[in-house]
Tab-separated table of C-alpha atoms and ligand atoms in Angstrom:
chain	number	residue	atom	x	y	z
A	1	MET	CA	-16.183	-7.038	-22.275
A	2	ALA	CA	-14.071	-9.540	-20.362
A	3	HIS	CA	-10.325	-9.531	-20.915
A	4	SER	CA	-9.356	-12.121	-23.493
A	5	ARG	CA	-6.579	-13.730	-21.453
A	6	LYS	CA	-6.390	-14.596	-17.753
A	7	ILE	CA	-5.398	-11.522	-15.728
A	8	VAL	CA	-2.334	-11.918	-13.503
A	9	ILE	CA	-1.765	-9.521	-10.607
A	10	GLY	CA	1.649	-9.874	-9.011
A	11	GLY	CA	2.918	-8.113	-5.920
A	12	ASN	CA	6.653	-7.549	-5.533
A	13	TRP	CA	7.598	-6.715	-1.977
A	14	LYS	CA	11.253	-6.169	-2.950
A	15	MET	CA	13.304	-5.773	0.294
A	16	ASN	CA	10.349	-4.535	2.333
A	17	LEU	CA	8.268	-5.825	5.264
A	18	LEU	CA	9.408	-8.146	8.032
A	19	PRO	CA	8.954	-11.852	8.647
A	20	SER	CA	6.860	-10.951	11.698
A	21	GLU	CA	4.458	-8.992	9.453
A	22	VAL	CA	3.731	-11.762	6.949
A	23	SER	CA	0.901	-13.460	8.771
A	24	ALA	CA	-1.158	-10.281	9.380
A	25	TYR	CA	-0.578	-9.189	5.777
A	26	ALA	CA	-1.839	-12.524	4.451
A	27	ASP	CA	-4.893	-12.533	6.718
A	28	ASN	CA	-5.848	-9.038	5.549
A	29	LEU	CA	-5.241	-9.692	1.874
A	30	ILE	CA	-7.343	-12.855	1.979
A	31	LYS	CA	-10.077	-10.936	3.820
A	32	TYR	CA	-10.239	-8.103	1.253
A	33	MET	CA	-9.744	-10.198	-1.898
A	34	PRO	CA	-12.774	-11.265	-3.935
A	35	LYS	CA	-14.062	-14.637	-2.807
A	36	ASP	CA	-14.605	-15.809	-6.378
A	37	CYS	CA	-11.217	-14.521	-7.581
A	38	LYS	CA	-10.863	-15.110	-11.326
A	39	THR	CA	-7.486	-13.409	-11.581
A	40	GLU	CA	-4.241	-15.145	-10.715
A	41	THR	CA	-2.686	-13.461	-7.670
A	42	ILE	CA	1.037	-13.789	-7.043
A	43	ILE	CA	3.106	-12.344	-4.185
A	44	ALA	CA	6.893	-12.281	-4.564
A	45	VAL	CA	8.498	-12.072	-1.135
A	46	PRO	CA	12.126	-12.043	0.076
A	47	PHE	CA	13.711	-15.528	0.303
A	48	VAL	CA	13.731	-15.436	4.085
A	49	MET	CA	9.938	-15.095	4.148
A	50	LEU	CA	9.031	-17.770	1.587
A	51	PRO	CA	8.044	-20.617	3.958
A	52	LEU	CA	6.240	-18.181	6.260
A	53	ALA	CA	4.282	-16.742	3.352
A	54	GLN	CA	3.392	-20.217	2.090
A	55	LEU	CA	2.081	-21.070	5.530
A	56	ALA	CA	0.237	-17.772	5.912
A	57	PHE	CA	-1.475	-17.918	2.511
A	58	GLY	CA	-2.228	-21.587	3.149
A	59	SER	CA	-4.953	-22.955	0.945
A	60	SER	CA	-5.912	-19.530	-0.497
A	61	SER	CA	-5.497	-18.983	-4.222
A	62	VAL	CA	-2.499	-16.659	-3.704
A	63	VAL	CA	0.703	-18.006	-5.265
A	64	VAL	CA	3.859	-17.258	-3.284
A	65	ALA	CA	6.805	-16.481	-5.559
A	66	ALA	CA	10.522	-15.737	-5.257
A	67	GLN	CA	12.078	-12.478	-6.467
A	68	ASN	CA	15.231	-14.041	-7.869
A	69	VAL	CA	17.103	-17.332	-8.171
A	70	SER	CA	20.667	-18.379	-8.853
A	71	GLU	CA	21.741	-19.199	-12.382
A	72	TYR	CA	23.911	-21.970	-10.883
A	73	ASP	CA	22.578	-25.402	-10.007
A	74	VAL	CA	24.345	-26.390	-6.765
A	75	GLY	CA	27.577	-25.920	-4.854
A	76	ALA	CA	29.947	-23.254	-3.599
A	77	TYR	CA	27.962	-20.076	-4.322
A	78	THR	CA	27.748	-18.325	-0.952
A	79	GLY	CA	24.592	-16.296	-0.544
A	80	GLU	CA	22.790	-17.762	-3.568
A	81	VAL	CA	19.537	-19.745	-3.628
A	82	SER	CA	19.061	-22.467	-6.239
A	83	ILE	CA	16.137	-23.499	-8.391
A	84	HIS	CA	16.151	-26.919	-6.709
A	85	GLN	CA	15.928	-25.348	-3.265
A	86	LEU	CA	12.947	-23.234	-4.340
A	87	ARG	CA	11.323	-26.188	-6.042
A	88	ASP	CA	11.791	-28.339	-2.967
A	89	LEU	CA	9.826	-25.715	-1.020
A	90	GLY	CA	7.037	-25.936	-3.584
A	91	ILE	CA	7.732	-22.547	-5.173
A	92	THR	CA	6.501	-22.426	-8.766
A	93	HIS	CA	6.999	-18.782	-9.828
A	94	VAL	CA	10.172	-16.659	-9.835
A	95	ILE	CA	10.784	-13.074	-10.975
A	96	VAL	CA	13.755	-13.005	-13.352
A	97	GLY	CA	15.719	-10.061	-14.698
A	98	HIS	CA	14.028	-7.321	-12.706
A	99	SER	CA	15.668	-4.006	-13.660
A	100	GLU	CA	16.898	-3.567	-10.076
A	101	ARG	CA	18.822	-6.836	-10.413
A	102	ARG	CA	20.139	-5.837	-13.808
A	103	THR	CA	21.181	-2.286	-12.921
A	104	ILE	CA	22.149	-2.483	-9.219
A	105	PHE	CA	23.569	-6.024	-9.177
A	106	GLY	CA	24.883	-6.183	-12.732
A	107	GLU	CA	22.792	-9.174	-13.797
A	108	SER	CA	23.711	-9.940	-17.387
A	109	ASP	CA	21.480	-10.951	-20.286
A	110	SER	CA	23.151	-14.359	-20.321
A	111	ALA	CA	22.427	-14.889	-16.610
A	112	VAL	CA	18.788	-13.921	-17.233
A	113	ASN	CA	18.620	-16.406	-20.102
A	114	ALA	CA	20.151	-19.185	-17.968
A	115	LYS	CA	17.586	-18.545	-15.221
A	116	VAL	CA	14.648	-18.533	-17.661
A	117	THR	CA	15.659	-21.756	-19.421
A	118	LYS	CA	16.546	-23.605	-16.208
A	119	LEU	CA	13.272	-22.612	-14.533
A	120	LEU	CA	11.357	-23.881	-17.553
A	121	LYS	CA	13.342	-27.125	-17.526
A	122	ASN	CA	12.205	-27.556	-13.937
A	123	SER	CA	8.555	-26.942	-14.871
A	124	MET	CA	8.546	-23.565	-13.131
A	125	THR	CA	7.269	-20.177	-14.303
A	126	PRO	CA	9.670	-17.297	-14.885
A	127	ILE	CA	8.174	-13.827	-14.575
A	128	LEU	CA	10.586	-12.242	-17.025
A	129	CYS	CA	11.038	-8.483	-16.675
A	130	VAL	CA	12.088	-6.276	-19.573
A	131	GLY	CA	12.072	-2.511	-19.840
A	132	GLU	CA	13.971	0.498	-21.069
A	133	SER	CA	15.653	3.349	-19.200
A	134	GLU	CA	14.590	6.952	-19.627
A	135	ASP	CA	17.625	7.616	-21.874
A	136	ILE	CA	16.709	4.775	-24.191
A	137	ARG	CA	13.115	5.996	-24.437
A	138	THR	CA	14.232	9.574	-25.115
A	139	SER	CA	16.605	8.411	-27.825
A	140	GLY	CA	13.738	6.615	-29.577
A	141	SER	CA	15.243	3.138	-29.315
A	142	THR	CA	12.770	1.517	-26.905
A	143	GLU	CA	11.601	-1.122	-29.388
A	144	ASP	CA	15.129	-2.118	-30.441
A	145	PHE	CA	16.145	-2.404	-26.814
A	146	ILE	CA	13.125	-4.492	-25.772
A	147	SER	CA	13.543	-6.686	-28.836
A	148	ALA	CA	17.182	-7.387	-27.906
A	149	GLN	CA	16.302	-8.097	-24.256
A	150	LEU	CA	13.562	-10.510	-25.318
A	151	SER	CA	15.576	-12.365	-27.902
A	152	SER	CA	18.457	-12.837	-25.475
A	153	ALA	CA	16.283	-13.848	-22.493
A	154	LEU	CA	14.173	-16.255	-24.560
A	155	SER	CA	17.004	-17.833	-26.508
A	156	GLY	CA	16.509	-21.608	-26.466
A	157	VAL	CA	12.905	-21.393	-25.194
A	158	SER	CA	10.582	-23.718	-27.118
A	159	ILE	CA	7.062	-23.090	-28.401
A	160	ASN	CA	5.833	-25.555	-25.786
A	161	ASP	CA	7.455	-23.628	-22.971
A	162	ILE	CA	6.702	-20.031	-23.948
A	163	LEU	CA	3.131	-20.337	-22.653
A	164	ARG	CA	4.535	-20.867	-19.169
A	165	VAL	CA	6.488	-17.591	-19.244
A	166	ILE	CA	4.902	-14.412	-17.892
A	167	ILE	CA	6.474	-11.333	-19.453
A	168	ALA	CA	6.455	-8.114	-17.443
A	169	TYR	CA	7.047	-4.862	-19.286
A	170	GLU	CA	8.517	-2.533	-16.697
A	171	PRO	CA	9.904	0.765	-17.984
A	172	ILE	CA	12.695	1.665	-15.562
A	173	TRP	CA	11.659	5.319	-15.463
A	174	ALA	CA	8.242	4.317	-14.120
A	175	ILE	CA	9.398	1.977	-11.346
A	176	GLY	CA	8.976	3.410	-7.875
A	177	THR	CA	8.856	6.917	-9.277
A	178	GLY	CA	5.127	7.563	-9.174
A	179	ILE	CA	5.352	8.232	-12.920
A	180	THR	CA	3.202	5.606	-14.595
A	181	ALA	CA	3.533	5.023	-18.304
A	182	THR	CA	0.481	6.376	-20.086
A	183	THR	CA	-1.908	3.672	-21.164
A	184	ALA	CA	-0.833	4.333	-24.752
A	185	GLN	CA	2.864	3.932	-23.899
A	186	ALA	CA	2.246	0.760	-21.878
A	187	GLU	CA	-0.143	-0.761	-24.427
A	188	ASP	CA	2.164	0.075	-27.356
A	189	VAL	CA	5.138	-1.725	-25.841
A	190	CYS	CA	3.053	-4.679	-24.620
A	191	ALA	CA	1.613	-5.009	-28.151
A	192	PHE	CA	5.155	-4.782	-29.534
A	193	ILE	CA	6.275	-7.556	-27.154
A	194	ARG	CA	3.421	-9.740	-28.395
A	195	ALA	CA	4.350	-9.017	-32.007
A	196	GLU	CA	7.951	-10.026	-31.260
A	197	LEU	CA	6.678	-13.237	-29.633
A	198	ARG	CA	4.539	-13.885	-32.712
A	199	ASN	CA	7.614	-13.553	-34.950
A	200	LYS	CA	9.515	-16.034	-32.831
A	201	PHE	CA	6.797	-18.480	-31.736
A	202	GLY	CA	3.858	-17.967	-34.114
A	203	SER	CA	0.209	-17.623	-33.138
A	204	ILE	CA	0.718	-19.093	-29.668
A	205	ALA	CA	1.946	-15.585	-28.795
A	206	ASP	CA	-1.710	-14.578	-28.556
A	207	SER	CA	-2.007	-16.760	-25.461
A	208	VAL	CA	1.114	-15.557	-23.636
A	209	THR	CA	0.589	-13.408	-20.532
A	210	VAL	CA	2.159	-9.944	-20.889
A	211	ILE	CA	1.796	-7.656	-17.883
A	212	TYR	CA	2.790	-4.077	-17.069
A	213	GLY	CA	4.749	-2.811	-14.043
A	214	GLY	CA	5.778	0.666	-12.951
A	215	SER	CA	3.866	2.706	-10.364
A	216	MET	CA	0.649	0.786	-10.946
A	217	ASN	CA	-1.782	1.541	-8.137
A	218	SER	CA	-5.448	1.351	-7.238
A	219	GLY	CA	-6.117	4.630	-9.089
A	220	ASN	CA	-4.597	3.771	-12.464
A	221	ALA	CA	-4.958	-0.024	-12.560
A	222	GLU	CA	-8.345	-0.136	-14.280
A	223	GLU	CA	-7.304	2.025	-17.213
A	224	LEU	CA	-4.129	-0.013	-17.730
A	225	LEU	CA	-5.861	-3.376	-17.337
A	226	ARG	CA	-8.503	-2.419	-19.908
A	227	CYS	CA	-5.797	-2.338	-22.595
A	228	LYS	CA	-5.992	-5.190	-25.055
A	229	ASN	CA	-2.395	-6.378	-24.648
A	230	ILE	CA	-1.945	-5.752	-20.916
A	231	ASP	CA	-2.878	-8.927	-19.071
A	232	GLY	CA	-2.091	-7.793	-15.558
A	233	GLY	CA	0.368	-5.937	-13.394
A	234	LEU	CA	3.556	-6.350	-11.404
A	235	ILE	CA	3.140	-4.054	-8.454
A	236	GLY	CA	5.828	-2.913	-6.027
A	237	GLY	CA	4.945	-0.005	-3.744
A	238	ALA	CA	1.181	-0.489	-3.954
A	239	SER	CA	1.472	-4.162	-2.973
A	240	LEU	CA	2.930	-3.367	0.438
A	241	SER	CA	-0.437	-2.573	1.949
A	242	PRO	CA	-2.875	-5.506	1.726
A	243	ASP	CA	-5.958	-3.312	1.372
A	244	THR	CA	-4.487	-1.272	-1.511
A	245	PHE	CA	-3.260	-4.430	-3.203
A	246	ALA	CA	-6.658	-6.055	-2.696
A	247	GLN	CA	-8.310	-3.041	-4.373
A	248	ILE	CA	-6.199	-3.676	-7.479
A	249	ILE	CA	-7.117	-7.371	-7.399
A	250	ASN	CA	-10.782	-6.449	-7.062
A	251	THR	CA	-10.497	-4.093	-10.039
A	252	ALA	CA	-8.834	-6.824	-12.101
A	253	ASN	CA	-11.453	-9.315	-11.047
A	254	LYS	CA	-14.235	-7.071	-12.411
A	255	LEU	CA	-12.497	-7.048	-15.791
A	256	ALA	CA	-11.701	-10.764	-15.862
B	301	PGA	P1	6.487	-0.052	-8.390
B	301	PGA	O1	7.447	-1.305	-8.715
B	301	PGA	O2	5.078	-0.546	-8.503
B	301	PGA	O3	6.849	0.366	-6.986
B	301	PGA	O4	6.800	0.990	-9.394
B	301	PGA	C1	7.129	-2.208	-9.737
B	301	PGA	C2	8.196	-3.244	-9.876
B	301	PGA	O5	9.381	-2.905	-9.771
B	301	PGA	O6	7.897	-4.434	-10.088
């Protein structure tokens, strides 16, 4: 049975690969991807590679995304990149609140909320990441934690705008560790996220894209993507090789 919502497969290169490698990567990914791709494919690359990636993916269906954006609009913020600068390049999708930004760079809930609401105001799509640490899971407070992250990040978001948000459930203990959440763990939290969205936004929650991230790869993608509330994946390590990433896209495409 086909998945009830559009499947979204996002690659997150993080701080990997080089500008000189973008073109060959894109050529290979396009070569190995299904020609009639029914899934939405997104690749989030470092800022410095955005224009190169846009050029390299050209008229293919792959959407080039940013991994972060400033919460500030314009001005004296050395080292930051603004929403308007990304928009001027034609970027439409931005990862917001990835756990590496929250834990390594101290990104606060209020900064995440500012980014989400400003992206929406500019007709862009935030890929909002939420997820608990191992300690939180062990203490049994995963749902409370995710609920608080969601309500803070989505504060001020309207019913009209929520459909444009992609929510990525990424348990911190599964990111880059090779330990994937079991399908039951991933599906349970994704279903919980949808229930929280239903409480806040009503039945439109059934149309919101909720994806899973954390050591997803070509071996475990199918099982995860078959879950009712998992509408795709955000993939770090396994997106760095175009043939492995294409295998995941091909798997998703079969289920779409
Ligand atoms: P991973 O990263 O696939 O390497 O675990 C996922 C992510 O952080 O988005």
